[in-house]
Coordinates of C-alpha atoms in Angstrom, one line a residue:
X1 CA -27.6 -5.8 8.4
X2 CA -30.8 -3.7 7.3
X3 CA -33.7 -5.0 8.0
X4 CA -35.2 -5.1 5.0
X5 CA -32.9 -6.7 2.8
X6 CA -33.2 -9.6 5.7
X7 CA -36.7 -9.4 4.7
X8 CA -36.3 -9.3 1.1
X9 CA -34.0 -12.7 1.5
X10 CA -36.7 -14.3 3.7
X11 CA -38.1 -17.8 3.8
X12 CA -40.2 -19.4 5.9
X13 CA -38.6 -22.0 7.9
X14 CA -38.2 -25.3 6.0
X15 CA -38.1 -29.2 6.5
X16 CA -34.7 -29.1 5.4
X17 CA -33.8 -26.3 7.7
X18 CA -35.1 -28.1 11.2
X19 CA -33.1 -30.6 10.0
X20 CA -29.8 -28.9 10.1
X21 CA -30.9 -27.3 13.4
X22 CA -29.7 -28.2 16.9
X23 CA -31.5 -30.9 18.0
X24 CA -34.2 -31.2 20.4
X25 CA -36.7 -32.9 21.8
X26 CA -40.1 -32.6 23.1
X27 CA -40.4 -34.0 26.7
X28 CA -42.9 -34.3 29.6
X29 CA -41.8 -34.1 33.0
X30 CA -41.9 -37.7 33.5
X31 CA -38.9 -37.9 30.6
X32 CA -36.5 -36.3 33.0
X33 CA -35.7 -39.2 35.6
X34 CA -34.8 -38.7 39.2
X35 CA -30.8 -40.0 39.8
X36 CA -31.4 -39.9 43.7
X37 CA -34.3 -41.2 44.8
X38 CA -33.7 -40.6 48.6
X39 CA -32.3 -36.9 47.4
X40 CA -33.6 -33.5 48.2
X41 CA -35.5 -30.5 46.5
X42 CA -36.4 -27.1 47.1
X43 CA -38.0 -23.8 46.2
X44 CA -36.7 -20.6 46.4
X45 CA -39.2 -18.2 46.2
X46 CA -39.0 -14.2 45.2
X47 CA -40.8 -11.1 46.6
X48 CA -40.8 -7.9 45.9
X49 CA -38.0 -5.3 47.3
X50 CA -39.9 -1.3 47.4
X51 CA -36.4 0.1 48.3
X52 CA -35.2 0.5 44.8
X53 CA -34.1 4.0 43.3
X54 CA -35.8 4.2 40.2
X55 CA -33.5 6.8 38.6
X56 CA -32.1 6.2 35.7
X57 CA -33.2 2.3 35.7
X58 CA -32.9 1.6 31.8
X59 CA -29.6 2.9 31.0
X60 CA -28.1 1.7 34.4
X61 CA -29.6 -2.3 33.6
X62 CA -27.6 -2.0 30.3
X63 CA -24.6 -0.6 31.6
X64 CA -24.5 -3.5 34.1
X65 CA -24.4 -5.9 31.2
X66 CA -21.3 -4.2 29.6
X67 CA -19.6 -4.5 32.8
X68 CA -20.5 -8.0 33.6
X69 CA -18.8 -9.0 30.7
X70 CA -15.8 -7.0 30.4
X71 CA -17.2 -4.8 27.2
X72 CA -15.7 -1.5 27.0
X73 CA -18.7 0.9 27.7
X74 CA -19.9 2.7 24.7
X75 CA -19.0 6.9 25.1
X76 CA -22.8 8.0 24.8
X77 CA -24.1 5.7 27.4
X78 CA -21.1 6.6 29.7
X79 CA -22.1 10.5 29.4
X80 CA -25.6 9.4 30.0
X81 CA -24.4 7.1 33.1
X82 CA -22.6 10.4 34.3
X83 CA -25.2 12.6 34.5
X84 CA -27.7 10.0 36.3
X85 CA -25.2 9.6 38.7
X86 CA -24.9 13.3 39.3
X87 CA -28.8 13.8 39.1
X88 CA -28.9 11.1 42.7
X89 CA -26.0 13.1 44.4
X90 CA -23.4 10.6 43.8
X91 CA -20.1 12.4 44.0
X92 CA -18.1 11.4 40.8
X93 CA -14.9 12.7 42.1
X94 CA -14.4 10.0 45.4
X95 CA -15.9 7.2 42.6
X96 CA -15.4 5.6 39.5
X97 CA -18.4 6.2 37.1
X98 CA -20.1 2.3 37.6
X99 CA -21.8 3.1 40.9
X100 CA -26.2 3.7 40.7
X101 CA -27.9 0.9 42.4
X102 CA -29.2 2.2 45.5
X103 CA -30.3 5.0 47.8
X104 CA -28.4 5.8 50.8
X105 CA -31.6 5.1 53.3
X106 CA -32.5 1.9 51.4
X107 CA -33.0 -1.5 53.6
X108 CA -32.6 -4.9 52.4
X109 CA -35.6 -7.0 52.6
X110 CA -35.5 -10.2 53.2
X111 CA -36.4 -13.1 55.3
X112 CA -34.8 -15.7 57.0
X113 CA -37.8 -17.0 58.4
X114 CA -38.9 -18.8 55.8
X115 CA -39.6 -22.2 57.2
X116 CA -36.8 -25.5 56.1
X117 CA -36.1 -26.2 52.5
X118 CA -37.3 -22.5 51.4
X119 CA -35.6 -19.5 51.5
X120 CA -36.8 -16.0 50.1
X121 CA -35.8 -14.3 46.8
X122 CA -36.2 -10.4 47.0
X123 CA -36.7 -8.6 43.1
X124 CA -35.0 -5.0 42.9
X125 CA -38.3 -3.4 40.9
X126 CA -38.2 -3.4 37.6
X127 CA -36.5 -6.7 38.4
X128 CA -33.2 -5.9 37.9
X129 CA -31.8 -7.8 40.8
X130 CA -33.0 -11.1 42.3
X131 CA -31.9 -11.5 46.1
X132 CA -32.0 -15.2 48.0
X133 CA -30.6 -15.2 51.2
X134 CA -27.8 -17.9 51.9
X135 CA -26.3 -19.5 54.8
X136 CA -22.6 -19.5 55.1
X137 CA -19.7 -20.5 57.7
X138 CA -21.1 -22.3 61.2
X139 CA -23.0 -20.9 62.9
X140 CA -24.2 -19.7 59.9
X141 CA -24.7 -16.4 58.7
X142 CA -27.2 -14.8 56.4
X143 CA -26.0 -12.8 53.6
X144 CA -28.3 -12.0 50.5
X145 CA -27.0 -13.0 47.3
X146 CA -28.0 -12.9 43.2
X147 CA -28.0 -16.1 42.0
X148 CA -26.5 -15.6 38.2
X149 CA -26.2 -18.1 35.5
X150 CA -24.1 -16.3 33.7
X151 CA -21.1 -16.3 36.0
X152 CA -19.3 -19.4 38.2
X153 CA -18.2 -17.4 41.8
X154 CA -19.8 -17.7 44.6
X155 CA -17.8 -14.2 46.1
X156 CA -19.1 -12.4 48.7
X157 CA -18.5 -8.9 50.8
X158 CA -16.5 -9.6 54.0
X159 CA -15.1 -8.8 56.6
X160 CA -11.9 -8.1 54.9
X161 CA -13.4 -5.7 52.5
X162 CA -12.2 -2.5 53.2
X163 CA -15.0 -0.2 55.1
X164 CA -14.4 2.2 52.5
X165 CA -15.8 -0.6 50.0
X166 CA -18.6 -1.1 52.1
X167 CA -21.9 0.0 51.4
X168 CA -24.2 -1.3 53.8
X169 CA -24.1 -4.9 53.1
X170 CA -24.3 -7.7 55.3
X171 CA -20.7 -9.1 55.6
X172 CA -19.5 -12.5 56.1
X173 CA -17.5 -12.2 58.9
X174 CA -14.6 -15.0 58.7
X175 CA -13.3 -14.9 62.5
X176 CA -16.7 -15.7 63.3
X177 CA -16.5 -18.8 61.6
X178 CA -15.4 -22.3 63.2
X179 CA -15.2 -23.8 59.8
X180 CA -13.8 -21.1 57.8
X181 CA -10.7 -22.7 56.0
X182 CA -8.3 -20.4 54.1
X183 CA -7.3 -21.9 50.8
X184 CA -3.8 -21.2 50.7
X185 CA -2.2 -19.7 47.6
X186 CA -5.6 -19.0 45.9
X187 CA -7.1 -15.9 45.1
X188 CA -10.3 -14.4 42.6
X189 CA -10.2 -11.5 40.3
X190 CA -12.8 -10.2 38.2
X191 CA -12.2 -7.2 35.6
X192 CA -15.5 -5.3 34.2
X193 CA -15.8 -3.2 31.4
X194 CA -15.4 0.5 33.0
X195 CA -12.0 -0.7 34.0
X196 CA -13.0 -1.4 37.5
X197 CA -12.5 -4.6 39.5
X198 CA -13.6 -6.5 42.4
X199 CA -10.8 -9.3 44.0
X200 CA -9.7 -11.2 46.9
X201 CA -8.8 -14.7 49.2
X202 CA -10.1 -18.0 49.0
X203 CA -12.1 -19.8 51.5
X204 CA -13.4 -23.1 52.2
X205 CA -17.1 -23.2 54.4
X206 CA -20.6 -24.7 54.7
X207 CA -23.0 -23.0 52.6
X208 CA -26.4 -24.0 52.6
X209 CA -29.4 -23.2 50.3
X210 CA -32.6 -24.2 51.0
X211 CA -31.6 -26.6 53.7
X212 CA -29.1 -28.3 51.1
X213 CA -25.7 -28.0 52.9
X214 CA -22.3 -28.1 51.0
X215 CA -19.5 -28.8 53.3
X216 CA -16.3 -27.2 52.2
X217 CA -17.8 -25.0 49.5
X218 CA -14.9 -22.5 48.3
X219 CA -16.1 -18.7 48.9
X220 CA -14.5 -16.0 47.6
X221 CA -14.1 -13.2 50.4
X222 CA -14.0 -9.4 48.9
X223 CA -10.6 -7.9 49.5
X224 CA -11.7 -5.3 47.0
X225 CA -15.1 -4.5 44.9
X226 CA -15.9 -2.5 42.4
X227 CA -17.7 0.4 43.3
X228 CA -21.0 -0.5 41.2
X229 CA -21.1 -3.3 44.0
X230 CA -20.4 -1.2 47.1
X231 CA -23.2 1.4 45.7
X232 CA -25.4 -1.8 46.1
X233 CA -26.4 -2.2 50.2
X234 CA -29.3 -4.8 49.3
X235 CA -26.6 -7.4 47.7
X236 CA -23.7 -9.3 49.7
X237 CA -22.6 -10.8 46.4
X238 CA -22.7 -13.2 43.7
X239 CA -24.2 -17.3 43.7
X240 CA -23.1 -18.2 40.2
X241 CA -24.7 -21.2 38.5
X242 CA -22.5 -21.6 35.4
X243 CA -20.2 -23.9 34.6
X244 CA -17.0 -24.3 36.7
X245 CA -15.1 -23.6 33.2
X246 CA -15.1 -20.1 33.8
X247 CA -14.6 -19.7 37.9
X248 CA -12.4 -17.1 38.3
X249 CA -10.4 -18.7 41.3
X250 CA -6.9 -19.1 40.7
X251 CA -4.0 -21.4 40.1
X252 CA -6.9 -23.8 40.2
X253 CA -10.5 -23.3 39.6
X254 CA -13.2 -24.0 42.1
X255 CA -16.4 -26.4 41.7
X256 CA -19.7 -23.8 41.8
X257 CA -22.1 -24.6 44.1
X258 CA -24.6 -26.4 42.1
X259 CA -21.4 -29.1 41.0
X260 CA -20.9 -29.9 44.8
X261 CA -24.8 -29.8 45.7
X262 CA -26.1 -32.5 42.6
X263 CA -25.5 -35.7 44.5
X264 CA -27.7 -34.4 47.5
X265 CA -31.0 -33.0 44.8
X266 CA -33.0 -35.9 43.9
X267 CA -33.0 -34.2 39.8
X268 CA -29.9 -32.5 38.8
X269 CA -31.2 -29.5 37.6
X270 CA -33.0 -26.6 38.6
X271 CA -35.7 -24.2 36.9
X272 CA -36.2 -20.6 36.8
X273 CA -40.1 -19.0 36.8
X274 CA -39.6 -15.6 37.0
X275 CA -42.5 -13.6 36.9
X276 CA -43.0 -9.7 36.3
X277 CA -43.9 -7.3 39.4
X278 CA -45.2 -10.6 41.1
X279 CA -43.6 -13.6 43.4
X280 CA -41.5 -16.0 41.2
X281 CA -39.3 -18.9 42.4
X282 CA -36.5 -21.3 41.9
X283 CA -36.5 -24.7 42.3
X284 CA -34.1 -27.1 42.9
X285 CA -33.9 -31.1 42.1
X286 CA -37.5 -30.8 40.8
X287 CA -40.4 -29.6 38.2
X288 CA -43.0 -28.5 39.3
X289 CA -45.4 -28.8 36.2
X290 CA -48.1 -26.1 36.9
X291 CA -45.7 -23.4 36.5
X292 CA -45.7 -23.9 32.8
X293 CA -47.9 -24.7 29.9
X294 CA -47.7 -27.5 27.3
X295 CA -44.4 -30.2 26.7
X296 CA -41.1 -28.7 27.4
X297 CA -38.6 -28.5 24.9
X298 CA -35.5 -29.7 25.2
X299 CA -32.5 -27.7 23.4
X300 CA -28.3 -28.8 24.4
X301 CA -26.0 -26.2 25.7
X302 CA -22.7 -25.9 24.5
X303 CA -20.8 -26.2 28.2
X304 CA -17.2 -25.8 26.7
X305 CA -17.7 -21.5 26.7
X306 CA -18.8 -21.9 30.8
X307 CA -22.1 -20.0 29.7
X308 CA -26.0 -22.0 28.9
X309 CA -24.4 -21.4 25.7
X310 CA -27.1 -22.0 22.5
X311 CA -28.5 -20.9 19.3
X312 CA -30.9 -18.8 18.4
X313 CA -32.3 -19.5 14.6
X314 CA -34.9 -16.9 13.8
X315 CA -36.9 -14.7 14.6
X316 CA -40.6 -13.0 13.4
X317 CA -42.3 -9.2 15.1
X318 CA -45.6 -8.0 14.7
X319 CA -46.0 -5.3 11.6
X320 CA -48.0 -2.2 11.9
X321 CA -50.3 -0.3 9.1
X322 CA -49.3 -2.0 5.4
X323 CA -47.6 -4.5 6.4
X324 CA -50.0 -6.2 8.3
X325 CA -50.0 -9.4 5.1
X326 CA -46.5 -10.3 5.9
X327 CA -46.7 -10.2 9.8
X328 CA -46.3 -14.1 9.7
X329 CA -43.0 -14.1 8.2
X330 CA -40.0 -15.7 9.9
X331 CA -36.7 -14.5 9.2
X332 CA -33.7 -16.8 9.8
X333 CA -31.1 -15.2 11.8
X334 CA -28.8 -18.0 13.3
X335 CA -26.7 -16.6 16.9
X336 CA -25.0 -17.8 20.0
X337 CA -27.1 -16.8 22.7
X338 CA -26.9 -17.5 26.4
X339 CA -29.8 -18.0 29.4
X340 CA -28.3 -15.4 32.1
X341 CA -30.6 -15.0 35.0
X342 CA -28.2 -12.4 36.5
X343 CA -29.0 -10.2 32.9
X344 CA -32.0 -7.8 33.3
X345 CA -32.5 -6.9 29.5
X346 CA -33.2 -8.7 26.4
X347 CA -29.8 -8.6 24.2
X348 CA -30.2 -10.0 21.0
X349 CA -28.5 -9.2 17.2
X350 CA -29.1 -5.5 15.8
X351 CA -31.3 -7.0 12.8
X352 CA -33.6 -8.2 15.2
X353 CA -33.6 -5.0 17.6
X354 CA -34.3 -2.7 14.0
X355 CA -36.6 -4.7 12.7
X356 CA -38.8 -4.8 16.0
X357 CA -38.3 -1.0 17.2
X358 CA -38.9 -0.3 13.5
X359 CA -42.5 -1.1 14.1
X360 CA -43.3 1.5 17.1
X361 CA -43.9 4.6 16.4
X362 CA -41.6 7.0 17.1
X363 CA -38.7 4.6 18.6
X364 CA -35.4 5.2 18.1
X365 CA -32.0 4.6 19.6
X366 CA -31.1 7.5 22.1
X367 CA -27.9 9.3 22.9
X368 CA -29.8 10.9 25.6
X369 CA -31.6 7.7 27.1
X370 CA -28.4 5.5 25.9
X371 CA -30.9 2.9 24.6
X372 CA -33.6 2.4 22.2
X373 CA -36.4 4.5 23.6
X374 CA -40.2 5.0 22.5
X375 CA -43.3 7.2 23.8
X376 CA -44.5 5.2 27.0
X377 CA -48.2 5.7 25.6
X378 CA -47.3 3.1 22.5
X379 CA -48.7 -0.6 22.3
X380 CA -45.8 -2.6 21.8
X381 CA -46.1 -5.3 19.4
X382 CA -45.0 -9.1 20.5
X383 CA -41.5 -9.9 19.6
X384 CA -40.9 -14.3 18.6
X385 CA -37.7 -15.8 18.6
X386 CA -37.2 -18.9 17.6
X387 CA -34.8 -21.3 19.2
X388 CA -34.3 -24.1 16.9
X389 CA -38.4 -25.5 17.0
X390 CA -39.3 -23.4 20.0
X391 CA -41.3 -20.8 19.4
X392 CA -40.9 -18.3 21.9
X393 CA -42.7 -15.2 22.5
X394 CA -42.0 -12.2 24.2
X395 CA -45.5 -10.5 24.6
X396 CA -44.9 -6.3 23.9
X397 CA -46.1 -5.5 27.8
X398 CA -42.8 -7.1 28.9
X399 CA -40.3 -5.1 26.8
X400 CA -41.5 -1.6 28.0
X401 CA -39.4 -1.7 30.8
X402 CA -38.9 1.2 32.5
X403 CA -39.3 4.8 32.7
X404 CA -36.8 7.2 30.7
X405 CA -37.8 10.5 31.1
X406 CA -39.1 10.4 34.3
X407 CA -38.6 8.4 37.1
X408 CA -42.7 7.8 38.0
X409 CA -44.0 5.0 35.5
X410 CA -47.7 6.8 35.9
X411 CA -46.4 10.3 34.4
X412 CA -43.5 9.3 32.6
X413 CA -44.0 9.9 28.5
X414 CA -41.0 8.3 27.4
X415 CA -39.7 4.9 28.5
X416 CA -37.2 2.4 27.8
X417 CA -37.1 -0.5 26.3
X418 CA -36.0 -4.2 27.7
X419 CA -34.9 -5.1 24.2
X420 CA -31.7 -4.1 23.4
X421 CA -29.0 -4.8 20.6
X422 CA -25.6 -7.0 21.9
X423 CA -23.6 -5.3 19.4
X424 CA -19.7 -5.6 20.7
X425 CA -21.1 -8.7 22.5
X426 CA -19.9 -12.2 21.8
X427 CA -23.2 -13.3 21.7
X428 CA -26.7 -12.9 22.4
X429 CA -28.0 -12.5 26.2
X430 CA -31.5 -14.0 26.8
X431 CA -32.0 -12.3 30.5
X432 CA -35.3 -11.9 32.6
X433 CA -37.3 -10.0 29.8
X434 CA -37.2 -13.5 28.2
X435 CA -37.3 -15.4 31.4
X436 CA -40.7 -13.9 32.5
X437 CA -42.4 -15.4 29.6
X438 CA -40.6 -18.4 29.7
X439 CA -40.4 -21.1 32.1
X440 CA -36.6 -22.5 31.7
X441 CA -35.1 -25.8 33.0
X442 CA -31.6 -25.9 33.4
X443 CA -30.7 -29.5 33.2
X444 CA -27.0 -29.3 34.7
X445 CA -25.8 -33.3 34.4
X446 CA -27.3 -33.9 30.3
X447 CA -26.4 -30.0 29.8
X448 CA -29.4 -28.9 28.3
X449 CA -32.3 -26.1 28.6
X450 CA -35.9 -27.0 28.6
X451 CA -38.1 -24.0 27.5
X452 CA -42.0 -23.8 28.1
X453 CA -44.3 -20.8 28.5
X454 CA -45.2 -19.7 31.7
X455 CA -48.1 -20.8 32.9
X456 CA -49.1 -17.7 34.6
X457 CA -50.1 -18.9 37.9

């Protein structure tokens, strides 16, 4: 779809339109009731993790999203992918081509200390991965996870992943467990989009969050990973807060963590403020109302996919030099989307990604870069989808979002952008380039999303 016959069939959003639009509702904190008045809440708050290897940051964030969701890699950005990982020593011969996340000296930061009920989030810069250490088995152990709403597994590295698999993670080590129970007959499998895997047994443990402890939560121990994991010492593995639809465990699928942990959070639901380059936070079984501006809206999911499955119904971009008179217009564009806080980049319809690149200067979609790419000097206009009523705007700052060309932001002259298009996706991904504009509720019992803008605080 070119972007200007969308904009030659353009209306502005009409009465009649809202009308045939998902319904929502405009809500204050006080609208969402407590179930549990006796039950528990907690923050989880994010810092920021200096160990990072910057090469290559844009095309390896997109490649991740391919492979998280099982989408054959496209040939260009494979070639690209190879020579990043030859440029950082990575020998291509001993391991498959999904393997960039970190340098062989890096530490993973994080804190245990934290004090009860909190627990520390540690941001890969360029906030590609969000780390919150969790407590597992008794007497516990401390292994630093990404907690993912676009996936169901709570899987882990462990002691029976193979040391060749190992990268420098923190393992859980089952033997050391006294309430480590095998679930016999189960297993996990997970296939990503290079053709690689990552598989293994079924255990039942404590795992505690924040001080809220789950008694017999299933964990999925790492028989084997997929090397883009094992090339990752910061992460242990995967806290996934979708819905149990899509758990990989099998013959029978396992409640998440969040299902087993609602009757002991005094609100079932948690929020995401994730902030750019700064602390951030999740909290659990409350709202915290300065973190975001105005009423929230509320928008339903559609839980039968296993994603915060919803739909996107427009959009509008800033326009540069002539076209300045029409920079109001919205442009109905109706697509499935889905809020995925383990998703770096923006990935939304082509139209959209055209139409916005189409106003920078000298953007364009690289073979090279395997992304659209622009000069790193250019003001990046704001980019507004809508979501049924919500109006939500992605200011231009936050889609420049990394370097291309170079790996230092301060001498780099071409970057990468955090918008990208989800062509060969089933539908749109709204990851942390939206979610650091927007405040997001994730209301697991009435199955719904509340938006807000960020406050900024």
């Amino acid at each position: 779809m070119k972007f200007w016959a969308a904009v030659a069939a353009v209306s502005l959003l009409t009465a009649s339109e809202a009308a045939a639009a998902p319904q929502v509702l405009q809500a204050n904190p006080s609208d969402v009731k407590s179930r549990n008045i006796e039950g528990r809440s907690f923050k989880l708050a994010q810092i920021k993790n200096v160990h990072f290897n910057q090469h290559g940051k844009g095309p390896r964030a997109l490649a991740a999203v391919y492979e998280k969701y099982d989408i054959e890699l496209p040939e260009t950005l494979l070639m690209v992918l190879r020579q990043i990982l030859l440029d950082i020593g990575f020998d291509l011969r001993a391991r498959s081509l999904m393997s960039a996340r970190a340098p062989d000296n890096a530490t993973a930061p994080y804190n245990n200390n934290t004090g009860q009920g909190e627990v520390t989030a540690t941001p890969i810069p360029f906030d590609v991965e969000y780390l919150t250490p969790v407590d597992i088995g008794n007497p516990p152990q401390t292994l630093p996870l990404c907690f993912d709403t676009g996936s169901s597994d709570l899987w882990v590295f462990s002691s029976n992943t193979p040391v060749s698999q190992q990268g420098g993670q923190k393992l859980f080590h089952i033997d050391n467990s006294t309430s480590a129970q095998k679930l016999q007959n189960h297993t996990w499998s997970i296939r990503y989009g290079d053709g690689s895997g990552s598989s293994g047994e079924v255990y039942l443990d404590t795992v505690d969050v924040g001080g809220i402890k789950v008694e017999n939560q299933a964990v999925e121990t790492a028989n084997q990973v997929s090397s883009s994991f094992t090339r990752d010492e910061h992460s242990s593995g995967i806290l996934g807060l979708g819905f149990q639809s899509i758990n990989m465990v099998r013959p029978n699928k396992q409640k998440t963590f969040i299902d087993n942990a609602l009757k002991s959070l005094a609100m079932p639901l948690f929020t995401a403020n994730i902030r750019k380059a700064a602390e951030g936070n999740y909290n659990f079984g409350f709202i915290d109302e300065t973190e975001y501006l105005g009423n929230l809206t509320m928008i339903p999911v559609d839980a039968a996919s296993g994603y915060w499955k919803f739909k996107g119904t427009a959009f509008s971009t800033g326009f540069n030099g002539t076209n300045s008179a029409i920079s109001d217009i919205v442009v109905p564009l109706e697509h499935p989307a889905i809020a995925d806080t383990g998703t770096t980049l923006l990935m939304i319809p082509e139209a959209i990604v055209q139409a916005y690149y189409r106003q920078v200067a000298n953007a364009y979609d690289s073979k090279i870069y395997g992304g659209w790419v622009f000069p790193c000097n250019s003001t990046l206009p704001d980019l507004t989808l809508y979501i049924s009523s919500y109006k939500a705007v992605i200011p231009g700052e936050l889609i420049n979002f990394a370097p291309a060309d170079l790996d230092d932001p301060a001498t780099a002259t071409i970057c990468y952008g955090g918008v990208q298009s989800s062509r060969g996706f089933p539908f749109a991904i709204y990851g942390n380039v939206f979610f650091k504009a927007h405040w997001t509720m994730f209301h697991v019992e009435e199955k719904k999303l509340g938006f807000a803008p960020r406050s900024g605080e």
